Amino acid sequence: MTTPPHTADEGAELLPVATAARTRAALRTLVRPDRGLALTGIGVLVAATVIGLLVQPLLGRIVDVVADGRPAGDLTLPVVLLIAVAAVQGVTTTLGLTRVARLGETVLARLREQFVERALNLPADRLERAGSGDLTARVTGDVARVTEAVRSALPEMARSVLAIGLTLGALALLDVRFLLAALLAVPVQLLTARWYVRRAVTLYADQRVANGAQQQQLLETIGGAVTVRGHRLEERHTERGADRSRKAVDLTMRSVNLVLGFYGRLHIAEYIGLAAVLIAGFWLVRDGAVSIGTATAAALYFHSLFGPVNAALVLLDDAQSAAAGLARLVGVTDLAEQPEPKPGKPEADGKPEAGKTTPGKTTPGKTTPGKAAPASVPRQRVASPEAAVSVHAVSHAYGPGRPVLHEVSLTLAPGEHVALVGASGAGKSTLARIVAGVQQPTAGTVTGPTAGTVTAPAGAGGPSVVLVTQEVHVFTGTLADDLRLARPDATDDDLRAALATVDALDWAAALPDGLATVVGEGGHRLDAARAQQLALARLVLADPALAVLDEATAEAGSAGARALERSAGAALTGRTALVVAHRLTQAVAADRVVVLEAGRVVESGPHDELRDADGPYAALWRAWSGSRAVAPHP
């Protein structure tokens, strides 16, 4: 379970934070595969701690030898044993801490992989509502704090807890009255821990939220610098950034004061406990119940507790900070795991509940720009014998008072190519992403092809929908590996055929190592046009029933746009396609043109028919073609 998402300000709906119970359950799940390693590490640490507890009695023995005036030779055995204890304890402690550290690193790696995988599969509209700063803060700050806790706090905490429990047991073996005296410090320590934890949990959680809001403001200001300057919003953004920074600093100073108060209370507990043990030792030695060496061992035992007790309680600081970070990470993974909302019961008129998709098989919703969709991204669709895609009364808003689409209805026949055109902000990309399954509509229904999976074995269907945008990514690795992201079982001949389809085989073959050439970061750099052709080749390999292109030729520039349009046309051959047209030459080549204005369909029909009509498309065509000679589309 996660706590309801909360709002930082100005309508940003932050990602949820997991409850304490859910966080503990997630941690148990992460550790479960390595239970053997955990038990072994703890067992070795127990042995090391038990061996270390022999130091105090041996020192007490030395005190008795000196106090009784015995020969110096009587000191040989305890001294030799002290050296042996130190050596054996050092070896076993190292082994135990190594295994605990290995456990922590393994669990941490598993957590990172799980978080990244599920964060990448979050719905785009959900991330937009939260803002990139919230997710960035979790990926950076929260992961860093959990990492630090696992690498330093976890081994030390395990060692400290074992030392505390076993040392108290050793005090009882010396004389139970020593244990009772030592326990006088416990109420103060427990009250200190309770006082700290009750304040720290909320404080650290608020601190994480404040840091996320601060990062979000910074990202918004820098990312939209041109808009900020254009609208003369510099002062407002500066004040907003300063306010969020002040809030983050105030919370940090509160955490510092909390830690100082925590240490002060711990010192009081140490004084009470040590004084009680020394007084008990005095009485017991005076009454002849124990020797001076035994009383010395008891005092040394309690003194040896200063380190473990303080470490354990001080580590509550790291533990609470890490717990707050872990809860935020688990909140994201739980959000990614939540299933798509189930359709509501049909109303009297038989229409499905608003905002729901029609029930059907689960299918991957999209590929990230230019790559195949992971099978873990759900999208509810049903087979539609009448149409490849049917959009009925779809509306969408990115927040209260921010409508983008208004009851849009659209039908794509099997094999039909439809171009979406309209001014910037008309809602073209939003509609394309809804059709592709990247995000759910606020209201309305979408039905489409039956599902497939991009990771299916040879002979199985590919993904039902692939989305390619202008923001494609060239993954680091060989060109062949980059292409096989769309179809892992593809042969080299399959790869060459896909490249040939989009007119990319010539330049691919000319690379230093052909398909084995390393591309991406640190490798052979591909320009925008070639990167887009690579994305289109992945589309061909994925072989979806429906392809959605969102201005997929926009980044090529004027020189390469026509060639890239030919590549896109070849990639779309034989499949249903929805194309957000960056250039109206794409509309000319489409079977049908749909014109959006302010989130509504205002025209629909073939290019020639709409061009000759005195409507919005005709105006767009005149404005677009007025300053250029439009050659016949290839």
PDB file of N, CA and C in Angstrom, residues 507-590:
ATOM      1  N   TRP A 507      24.521   3.069 -45.900  1.00  0.00           N
ATOM      2  CA  TRP A 507      25.391   3.703 -44.905  1.00  0.00           C
ATOM      3  C   TRP A 507      25.732   2.752 -43.757  1.00  0.00           C
ATOM      4  N   ALA A 508      24.819   1.814 -43.448  1.00  0.00           N
ATOM      5  CA  ALA A 508      25.110   0.844 -42.393  1.00  0.00           C
ATOM      6  C   ALA A 508      26.245  -0.081 -42.826  1.00  0.00           C
ATOM      7  N   ALA A 509      26.211  -0.517 -44.075  1.00  0.00           N
ATOM      8  CA  ALA A 509      27.266  -1.401 -44.579  1.00  0.00           C
ATOM      9  C   ALA A 509      28.601  -0.678 -44.674  1.00  0.00           C
ATOM     10  N   ALA A 510      28.550   0.655 -44.835  1.00  0.00           N
ATOM     11  CA  ALA A 510      29.780   1.434 -44.966  1.00  0.00           C
ATOM     12  C   ALA A 510      30.425   1.759 -43.618  1.00  0.00           C
ATOM     13  N   LEU A 511      29.782   1.426 -42.530  1.00  0.00           N
ATOM     14  CA  LEU A 511      30.370   1.671 -41.216  1.00  0.00           C
ATOM     15  C   LEU A 511      31.634   0.830 -41.040  1.00  0.00           C
ATOM     16  N   PRO A 512      32.533   1.232 -40.169  1.00  0.00           N
ATOM     17  CA  PRO A 512      33.821   0.525 -40.040  1.00  0.00           C
ATOM     18  C   PRO A 512      33.689  -0.985 -39.868  1.00  0.00           C
ATOM     19  N   ASP A 513      32.751  -1.422 -39.041  1.00  0.00           N
ATOM     20  CA  ASP A 513      32.571  -2.855 -38.793  1.00  0.00           C
ATOM     21  C   ASP A 513      31.181  -3.331 -39.190  1.00  0.00           C
ATOM     22  N   GLY A 514      30.510  -2.593 -40.073  1.00  0.00           N
ATOM     23  CA  GLY A 514      29.179  -3.004 -40.504  1.00  0.00           C
ATOM     24  C   GLY A 514      28.210  -3.094 -39.338  1.00  0.00           C
ATOM     25  N   LEU A 515      27.462  -4.187 -39.261  1.00  0.00           N
ATOM     26  CA  LEU A 515      26.497  -4.374 -38.175  1.00  0.00           C
ATOM     27  C   LEU A 515      27.163  -4.485 -36.810  1.00  0.00           C
ATOM     28  N   ALA A 516      28.447  -4.810 -36.787  1.00  0.00           N
ATOM     29  CA  ALA A 516      29.177  -4.945 -35.517  1.00  0.00           C
ATOM     30  C   ALA A 516      29.759  -3.621 -35.039  1.00  0.00           C
ATOM     31  N   THR A 517      29.517  -2.534 -35.746  1.00  0.00           N
ATOM     32  CA  THR A 517      30.032  -1.224 -35.342  1.00  0.00           C
ATOM     33  C   THR A 517      29.329  -0.755 -34.069  1.00  0.00           C
ATOM     34  N   VAL A 518      30.113  -0.296 -33.112  1.00  0.00           N
ATOM     35  CA  VAL A 518      29.538   0.232 -31.870  1.00  0.00           C
ATOM     36  C   VAL A 518      29.004   1.637 -32.146  1.00  0.00           C
ATOM     37  N   VAL A 519      27.741   1.858 -31.798  1.00  0.00           N
ATOM     38  CA  VAL A 519      27.107   3.160 -31.997  1.00  0.00           C
ATOM     39  C   VAL A 519      26.668   3.698 -30.644  1.00  0.00           C
ATOM     40  N   GLY A 520      26.128   4.904 -30.657  1.00  0.00           N
ATOM     41  CA  GLY A 520      25.673   5.489 -29.407  1.00  0.00           C
ATOM     42  C   GLY A 520      26.793   6.203 -28.680  1.00  0.00           C
ATOM     43  N   GLU A 521      26.571   6.474 -27.391  1.00  0.00           N
ATOM     44  CA  GLU A 521      27.536   7.196 -26.573  1.00  0.00           C
ATOM     45  C   GLU A 521      28.873   6.459 -26.543  1.00  0.00           C
ATOM     46  N   GLY A 522      29.927   7.170 -26.927  1.00  0.00           N
ATOM     47  CA  GLY A 522      31.249   6.566 -26.924  1.00  0.00           C
ATOM     48  C   GLY A 522      31.563   5.764 -28.172  1.00  0.00           C
ATOM     49  N   GLY A 523      30.599   5.611 -29.063  1.00  0.00           N
ATOM     50  CA  GLY A 523      30.821   4.858 -30.291  1.00  0.00           C
ATOM     51  C   GLY A 523      30.668   5.743 -31.510  1.00  0.00           C
ATOM     52  N   HIS A 524      30.378   5.125 -32.644  1.00  0.00           N
ATOM     53  CA  HIS A 524      30.182   5.864 -33.889  1.00  0.00           C
ATOM     54  C   HIS A 524      28.909   6.694 -33.780  1.00  0.00           C
ATOM     55  N   ARG A 525      29.039   7.991 -33.966  1.00  0.00           N
ATOM     56  CA  ARG A 525      27.889   8.881 -33.817  1.00  0.00           C
ATOM     57  C   ARG A 525      27.051   8.892 -35.091  1.00  0.00           C
ATOM     58  N   LEU A 526      25.744   8.783 -34.921  1.00  0.00           N
ATOM     59  CA  LEU A 526      24.815   8.845 -36.048  1.00  0.00           C
ATOM     60  C   LEU A 526      24.114  10.191 -36.024  1.00  0.00           C
ATOM     61  N   ASP A 527      23.986  10.820 -37.203  1.00  0.00           N
ATOM     62  CA  ASP A 527      23.271  12.093 -37.243  1.00  0.00           C
ATOM     63  C   ASP A 527      21.776  11.843 -37.060  1.00  0.00           C
ATOM     64  N   ALA A 528      21.008  12.942 -36.992  1.00  0.00           N
ATOM     65  CA  ALA A 528      19.583  12.831 -36.675  1.00  0.00           C
ATOM     66  C   ALA A 528      18.830  11.986 -37.697  1.00  0.00           C
ATOM     67  N   ALA A 529      19.156  12.166 -38.988  1.00  0.00           N
ATOM     68  CA  ALA A 529      18.438  11.423 -40.032  1.00  0.00           C
ATOM     69  C   ALA A 529      18.726   9.925 -39.932  1.00  0.00           C
ATOM     70  N   ARG A 530      19.991   9.564 -39.704  1.00  0.00           N
ATOM     71  CA  ARG A 530      20.333   8.148 -39.604  1.00  0.00           C
ATOM     72  C   ARG A 530      19.773   7.524 -38.323  1.00  0.00           C
ATOM     73  N   ALA A 531      19.769   8.286 -37.255  1.00  0.00           N
ATOM     74  CA  ALA A 531      19.181   7.775 -36.018  1.00  0.00           C
ATOM     75  C   ALA A 531      17.692   7.494 -36.210  1.00  0.00           C
ATOM     76  N   GLN A 532      17.020   8.378 -36.968  1.00  0.00           N
ATOM     77  CA  GLN A 532      15.605   8.163 -37.221  1.00  0.00           C
ATOM     78  C   GLN A 532      15.380   6.966 -38.136  1.00  0.00           C
ATOM     79  N   GLN A 533      16.250   6.772 -39.125  1.00  0.00           N
ATOM     80  CA  GLN A 533      16.146   5.583 -39.970  1.00  0.00           C
ATOM     81  C   GLN A 533      16.365   4.309 -39.147  1.00  0.00           C
ATOM     82  N   LEU A 534      17.261   4.376 -38.184  1.00  0.00           N
ATOM     83  CA  LEU A 534      17.478   3.237 -37.294  1.00  0.00           C
ATOM     84  C   LEU A 534      16.206   2.926 -36.507  1.00  0.00           C
ATOM     85  N   ALA A 535      15.529   3.967 -36.050  1.00  0.00           N
ATOM     86  CA  ALA A 535      14.269   3.769 -35.332  1.00  0.00           C
ATOM     87  C   ALA A 535      13.211   3.158 -36.245  1.00  0.00           C
ATOM     88  N   LEU A 536      13.161   3.622 -37.482  1.00  0.00           N
ATOM     89  CA  LEU A 536      12.195   3.074 -38.431  1.00  0.00           C
ATOM     90  C   LEU A 536      12.521   1.622 -38.776  1.00  0.00           C
ATOM     91  N   ALA A 537      13.807   1.290 -38.833  1.00  0.00           N
ATOM     92  CA  ALA A 537      14.186  -0.108 -39.069  1.00  0.00           C
ATOM     93  C   ALA A 537      13.741  -0.992 -37.906  1.00  0.00           C
ATOM     94  N   ARG A 538      13.826  -0.469 -36.696  1.00  0.00           N
ATOM     95  CA  ARG A 538      13.318  -1.228 -35.540  1.00  0.00           C
ATOM     96  C   ARG A 538      11.813  -1.431 -35.660  1.00  0.00           C
ATOM     97  N   LEU A 539      11.124  -0.418 -36.166  1.00  0.00           N
ATOM     98  CA  LEU A 539       9.679  -0.559 -36.386  1.00  0.00           C
ATOM     99  C   LEU A 539       9.405  -1.697 -37.370  1.00  0.00           C
ATOM    100  N   VAL A 540      10.179  -1.758 -38.456  1.00  0.00           N
ATOM    101  CA  VAL A 540       9.996  -2.824 -39.453  1.00  0.00           C
ATOM    102  C   VAL A 540      10.227  -4.185 -38.814  1.00  0.00           C
ATOM    103  N   LEU A 541      11.259  -4.298 -37.969  1.00  0.00           N
ATOM    104  CA  LEU A 541      11.557  -5.569 -37.314  1.00  0.00           C
ATOM    105  C   LEU A 541      10.461  -5.948 -36.332  1.00  0.00           C
ATOM    106  N   ALA A 542       9.929  -4.975 -35.604  1.00  0.00           N
ATOM    107  CA  ALA A 542       8.865  -5.265 -34.637  1.00  0.00           C
ATOM    108  C   ALA A 542       7.584  -5.704 -35.336  1.00  0.00           C
ATOM    109  N   ASP A 543       7.361  -5.189 -36.551  1.00  0.00           N
ATOM    110  CA  ASP A 543       6.232  -5.579 -37.394  1.00  0.00           C
ATOM    111  C   ASP A 543       4.895  -5.461 -36.662  1.00  0.00           C
ATOM    112  N   PRO A 544       4.543  -4.252 -36.195  1.00  0.00           N
ATOM    113  CA  PRO A 544       3.282  -4.081 -35.472  1.00  0.00           C
ATOM    114  C   PRO A 544       2.098  -4.011 -36.421  1.00  0.00           C
ATOM    115  N   ALA A 545       0.921  -4.269 -35.872  1.00  0.00           N
ATOM    116  CA  ALA A 545      -0.292  -4.095 -36.667  1.00  0.00           C
ATOM    117  C   ALA A 545      -0.576  -2.619 -36.895  1.00  0.00           C
ATOM    118  N   LEU A 546      -0.221  -1.795 -35.920  1.00  0.00           N
ATOM    119  CA  LEU A 546      -0.480  -0.360 -36.005  1.00  0.00           C
ATOM    120  C   LEU A 546       0.816   0.386 -35.704  1.00  0.00           C
ATOM    121  N   ALA A 547       1.178   1.331 -36.563  1.00  0.00           N
ATOM    122  CA  ALA A 547       2.337   2.188 -36.324  1.00  0.00           C
ATOM    123  C   ALA A 547       1.859   3.611 -36.128  1.00  0.00           C
ATOM    124  N   VAL A 548       2.413   4.260 -35.104  1.00  0.00           N
ATOM    125  CA  VAL A 548       2.084   5.656 -34.822  1.00  0.00           C
ATOM    126  C   VAL A 548       3.368   6.454 -34.927  1.00  0.00           C
ATOM    127  N   LEU A 549       3.411   7.425 -35.848  1.00  0.00           N
ATOM    128  CA  LEU A 549       4.577   8.280 -36.039  1.00  0.00           C
ATOM    129  C   LEU A 549       4.219   9.687 -35.584  1.00  0.00           C
ATOM    130  N   ASP A 550       4.933  10.163 -34.566  1.00  0.00           N
ATOM    131  CA  ASP A 550       4.677  11.501 -34.039  1.00  0.00           C
ATOM    132  C   ASP A 550       5.801  12.429 -34.487  1.00  0.00           C
ATOM    133  N   GLU A 551       5.600  13.093 -35.612  1.00  0.00           N
ATOM    134  CA  GLU A 551       6.597  13.996 -36.184  1.00  0.00           C
ATOM    135  C   GLU A 551       7.951  13.305 -36.283  1.00  0.00           C
ATOM    136  N   ALA A 552       7.934  12.080 -36.765  1.00  0.00           N
ATOM    137  CA  ALA A 552       9.138  11.257 -36.776  1.00  0.00           C
ATOM    138  C   ALA A 552      10.161  11.702 -37.800  1.00  0.00           C
ATOM    139  N   THR A 553       9.831  12.664 -38.652  1.00  0.00           N
ATOM    140  CA  THR A 553      10.816  13.163 -39.619  1.00  0.00           C
ATOM    141  C   THR A 553      11.215  14.603 -39.322  1.00  0.00           C
ATOM    142  N   ALA A 554      10.798  15.131 -38.171  1.00  0.00           N
ATOM    143  CA  ALA A 554      10.989  16.555 -37.903  1.00  0.00           C
ATOM    144  C   ALA A 554      12.439  16.927 -37.680  1.00  0.00           C
ATOM    145  N   GLU A 555      13.237  15.996 -37.108  1.00  0.00           N
ATOM    146  CA  GLU A 555      14.608  16.322 -36.741  1.00  0.00           C
ATOM    147  C   GLU A 555      15.592  16.223 -37.904  1.00  0.00           C
ATOM    148  N   ALA A 556      15.130  15.792 -39.056  1.00  0.00           N
ATOM    149  CA  ALA A 556      16.063  15.574 -40.168  1.00  0.00           C
ATOM    150  C   ALA A 556      16.491  16.875 -40.839  1.00  0.00           C
ATOM    151  N   GLY A 557      15.715  17.926 -40.693  1.00  0.00           N
ATOM    152  CA  GLY A 557      16.032  19.157 -41.396  1.00  0.00           C
ATOM    153  C   GLY A 557      15.525  19.098 -42.830  1.00  0.00           C
ATOM    154  N   SER A 558      15.597  20.221 -43.501  1.00  0.00           N
ATOM    155  CA  SER A 558      15.033  20.290 -44.848  1.00  0.00           C
ATOM    156  C   SER A 558      15.724  19.343 -45.817  1.00  0.00           C
ATOM    157  N   ALA A 559      17.065  19.246 -45.708  1.00  0.00           N
ATOM    158  CA  ALA A 559      17.812  18.445 -46.681  1.00  0.00           C
ATOM    159  C   ALA A 559      17.434  16.978 -46.617  1.00  0.00           C
ATOM    160  N   GLY A 560      17.300  16.444 -45.414  1.00  0.00           N
ATOM    161  CA  GLY A 560      17.046  15.011 -45.276  1.00  0.00           C
ATOM    162  C   GLY A 560      15.594  14.651 -45.088  1.00  0.00           C
ATOM    163  N   ALA A 561      14.702  15.634 -45.026  1.00  0.00           N
ATOM    164  CA  ALA A 561      13.308  15.347 -44.713  1.00  0.00           C
ATOM    165  C   ALA A 561      12.650  14.490 -45.786  1.00  0.00           C
ATOM    166  N   ARG A 562      12.892  14.817 -47.071  1.00  0.00           N
ATOM    167  CA  ARG A 562      12.241  14.069 -48.131  1.00  0.00           C
ATOM    168  C   ARG A 562      12.711  12.609 -48.142  1.00  0.00           C
ATOM    169  N   ALA A 563      14.009  12.396 -47.973  1.00  0.00           N
ATOM    170  CA  ALA A 563      14.524  11.023 -47.929  1.00  0.00           C
ATOM    171  C   ALA A 563      13.965  10.275 -46.723  1.00  0.00           C
ATOM    172  N   LEU A 564      13.855  10.975 -45.602  1.00  0.00           N
ATOM    173  CA  LEU A 564      13.340  10.327 -44.401  1.00  0.00           C
ATOM    174  C   LEU A 564      11.850  10.027 -44.539  1.00  0.00           C
ATOM    175  N   GLU A 565      11.139  10.879 -45.252  1.00  0.00           N
ATOM    176  CA  GLU A 565       9.724  10.598 -45.512  1.00  0.00           C
ATOM    177  C   GLU A 565       9.570   9.356 -46.371  1.00  0.00           C
ATOM    178  N   ARG A 566      10.488   9.158 -47.337  1.00  0.00           N
ATOM    179  CA  ARG A 566      10.439   7.944 -48.139  1.00  0.00           C
ATOM    180  C   ARG A 566      10.699   6.716 -47.243  1.00  0.00           C
ATOM    181  N   SER A 567      11.646   6.848 -46.311  1.00  0.00           N
ATOM    182  CA  SER A 567      11.929   5.744 -45.390  1.00  0.00           C
ATOM    183  C   SER A 567      10.712   5.429 -44.530  1.00  0.00           C
ATOM    184  N   ALA A 568      10.059   6.488 -44.035  1.00  0.00           N
ATOM    185  CA  ALA A 568       8.879   6.279 -43.195  1.00  0.00           C
ATOM    186  C   ALA A 568       7.761   5.630 -44.004  1.00  0.00           C
ATOM    187  N   GLY A 569       7.580   6.088 -45.256  1.00  0.00           N
ATOM    188  CA  GLY A 569       6.539   5.492 -46.099  1.00  0.00           C
ATOM    189  C   GLY A 569       6.780   4.018 -46.338  1.00  0.00           C
ATOM    190  N   ALA A 570       8.049   3.652 -46.569  1.00  0.00           N
ATOM    191  CA  ALA A 570       8.369   2.237 -46.788  1.00  0.00           C
ATOM    192  C   ALA A 570       8.141   1.422 -45.516  1.00  0.00           C
ATOM    193  N   ALA A 571       8.473   2.002 -44.348  1.00  0.00           N
ATOM    194  CA  ALA A 571       8.283   1.282 -43.084  1.00  0.00           C
ATOM    195  C   ALA A 571       6.812   1.061 -42.787  1.00  0.00           C
ATOM    196  N   LEU A 572       5.941   1.944 -43.286  1.00  0.00           N
ATOM    197  CA  LEU A 572       4.510   1.849 -42.998  1.00  0.00           C
ATOM    198  C   LEU A 572       3.759   0.990 -44.012  1.00  0.00           C
ATOM    199  N   THR A 573       4.426   0.583 -45.051  1.00  0.00           N
ATOM    200  CA  THR A 573       3.750  -0.197 -46.091  1.00  0.00           C
ATOM    201  C   THR A 573       3.156  -1.480 -45.518  1.00  0.00           C
ATOM    202  N   GLY A 574       1.880  -1.695 -45.812  1.00  0.00           N
ATOM    203  CA  GLY A 574       1.230  -2.928 -45.394  1.00  0.00           C
ATOM    204  C   GLY A 574       0.691  -2.922 -43.974  1.00  0.00           C
ATOM    205  N   ARG A 575       0.758  -1.791 -43.302  1.00  0.00           N
ATOM    206  CA  ARG A 575       0.239  -1.739 -41.935  1.00  0.00           C
ATOM    207  C   ARG A 575      -0.595  -0.470 -41.729  1.00  0.00           C
ATOM    208  N   THR A 576      -1.470  -0.514 -40.765  1.00  0.00           N
ATOM    209  CA  THR A 576      -2.276   0.654 -40.409  1.00  0.00           C
ATOM    210  C   THR A 576      -1.360   1.682 -39.763  1.00  0.00           C
ATOM    211  N   ALA A 577      -1.570   2.959 -40.082  1.00  0.00           N
ATOM    212  CA  ALA A 577      -0.653   3.978 -39.566  1.00  0.00           C
ATOM    213  C   ALA A 577      -1.406   5.258 -39.229  1.00  0.00           C
ATOM    214  N   LEU A 578      -0.976   5.860 -38.119  1.00  0.00           N
ATOM    215  CA  LEU A 578      -1.431   7.196 -37.732  1.00  0.00           C
ATOM    216  C   LEU A 578      -0.187   8.068 -37.687  1.00  0.00           C
ATOM    217  N   VAL A 579      -0.166   9.120 -38.499  1.00  0.00           N
ATOM    218  CA  VAL A 579       1.032   9.942 -38.643  1.00  0.00           C
ATOM    219  C   VAL A 579       0.715  11.375 -38.234  1.00  0.00           C
ATOM    220  N   VAL A 580       1.431  11.864 -37.214  1.00  0.00           N
ATOM    221  CA  VAL A 580       1.355  13.289 -36.882  1.00  0.00           C
ATOM    222  C   VAL A 580       2.281  13.991 -37.856  1.00  0.00           C
ATOM    223  N   ALA A 581       1.701  14.756 -38.769  1.00  0.00           N
ATOM    224  CA  ALA A 581       2.459  15.292 -39.904  1.00  0.00           C
ATOM    225  C   ALA A 581       3.185  16.563 -39.521  1.00  0.00           C
ATOM    226  N   HIS A 582       4.525  16.516 -39.607  1.00  0.00           N
ATOM    227  CA  HIS A 582       5.327  17.722 -39.414  1.00  0.00           C
ATOM    228  C   HIS A 582       5.349  18.538 -40.701  1.00  0.00           C
ATOM    229  N   ARG A 583       5.397  17.843 -41.825  1.00  0.00           N
ATOM    230  CA  ARG A 583       5.363  18.477 -43.144  1.00  0.00           C
ATOM    231  C   ARG A 583       4.096  17.998 -43.854  1.00  0.00           C
ATOM    232  N   LEU A 584       3.442  18.910 -44.539  1.00  0.00           N
ATOM    233  CA  LEU A 584       2.182  18.537 -45.178  1.00  0.00           C
ATOM    234  C   LEU A 584       2.376  17.615 -46.358  1.00  0.00           C
ATOM    235  N   THR A 585       3.626  17.406 -46.806  1.00  0.00           N
ATOM    236  CA  THR A 585       3.839  16.388 -47.835  1.00  0.00           C
ATOM    237  C   THR A 585       3.456  15.019 -47.294  1.00  0.00           C
ATOM    238  N   GLN A 586       3.558  14.833 -45.976  1.00  0.00           N
ATOM    239  CA  GLN A 586       3.115  13.572 -45.372  1.00  0.00           C
ATOM    240  C   GLN A 586       1.598  13.439 -45.459  1.00  0.00           C
ATOM    241  N   ALA A 587       0.898  14.566 -45.364  1.00  0.00           N
ATOM    242  CA  ALA A 587      -0.554  14.534 -45.505  1.00  0.00           C
ATOM    243  C   ALA A 587      -0.956  14.196 -46.941  1.00  0.00           C
ATOM    244  N   VAL A 588      -0.168  14.693 -47.903  1.00  0.00           N
ATOM    245  CA  VAL A 588      -0.460  14.403 -49.308  1.00  0.00           C
ATOM    246  C   VAL A 588      -0.413  12.899 -49.549  1.00  0.00           C
ATOM    247  N   ALA A 589       0.537  12.216 -48.943  1.00  0.00           N
ATOM    248  CA  ALA A 589       0.726  10.786 -49.174  1.00  0.00           C
ATOM    249  C   ALA A 589      -0.268   9.937 -48.397  1.00  0.00           C
ATOM    250  N   ALA A 590      -0.972  10.522 -47.408  1.00  0.00           N
ATOM    251  CA  ALA A 590      -1.882   9.743 -46.566  1.00  0.00           C
ATOM    252  C   ALA A 590      -3.183   9.435 -47.296  1.00  0.00           C
TER     253      ALA A 590
END
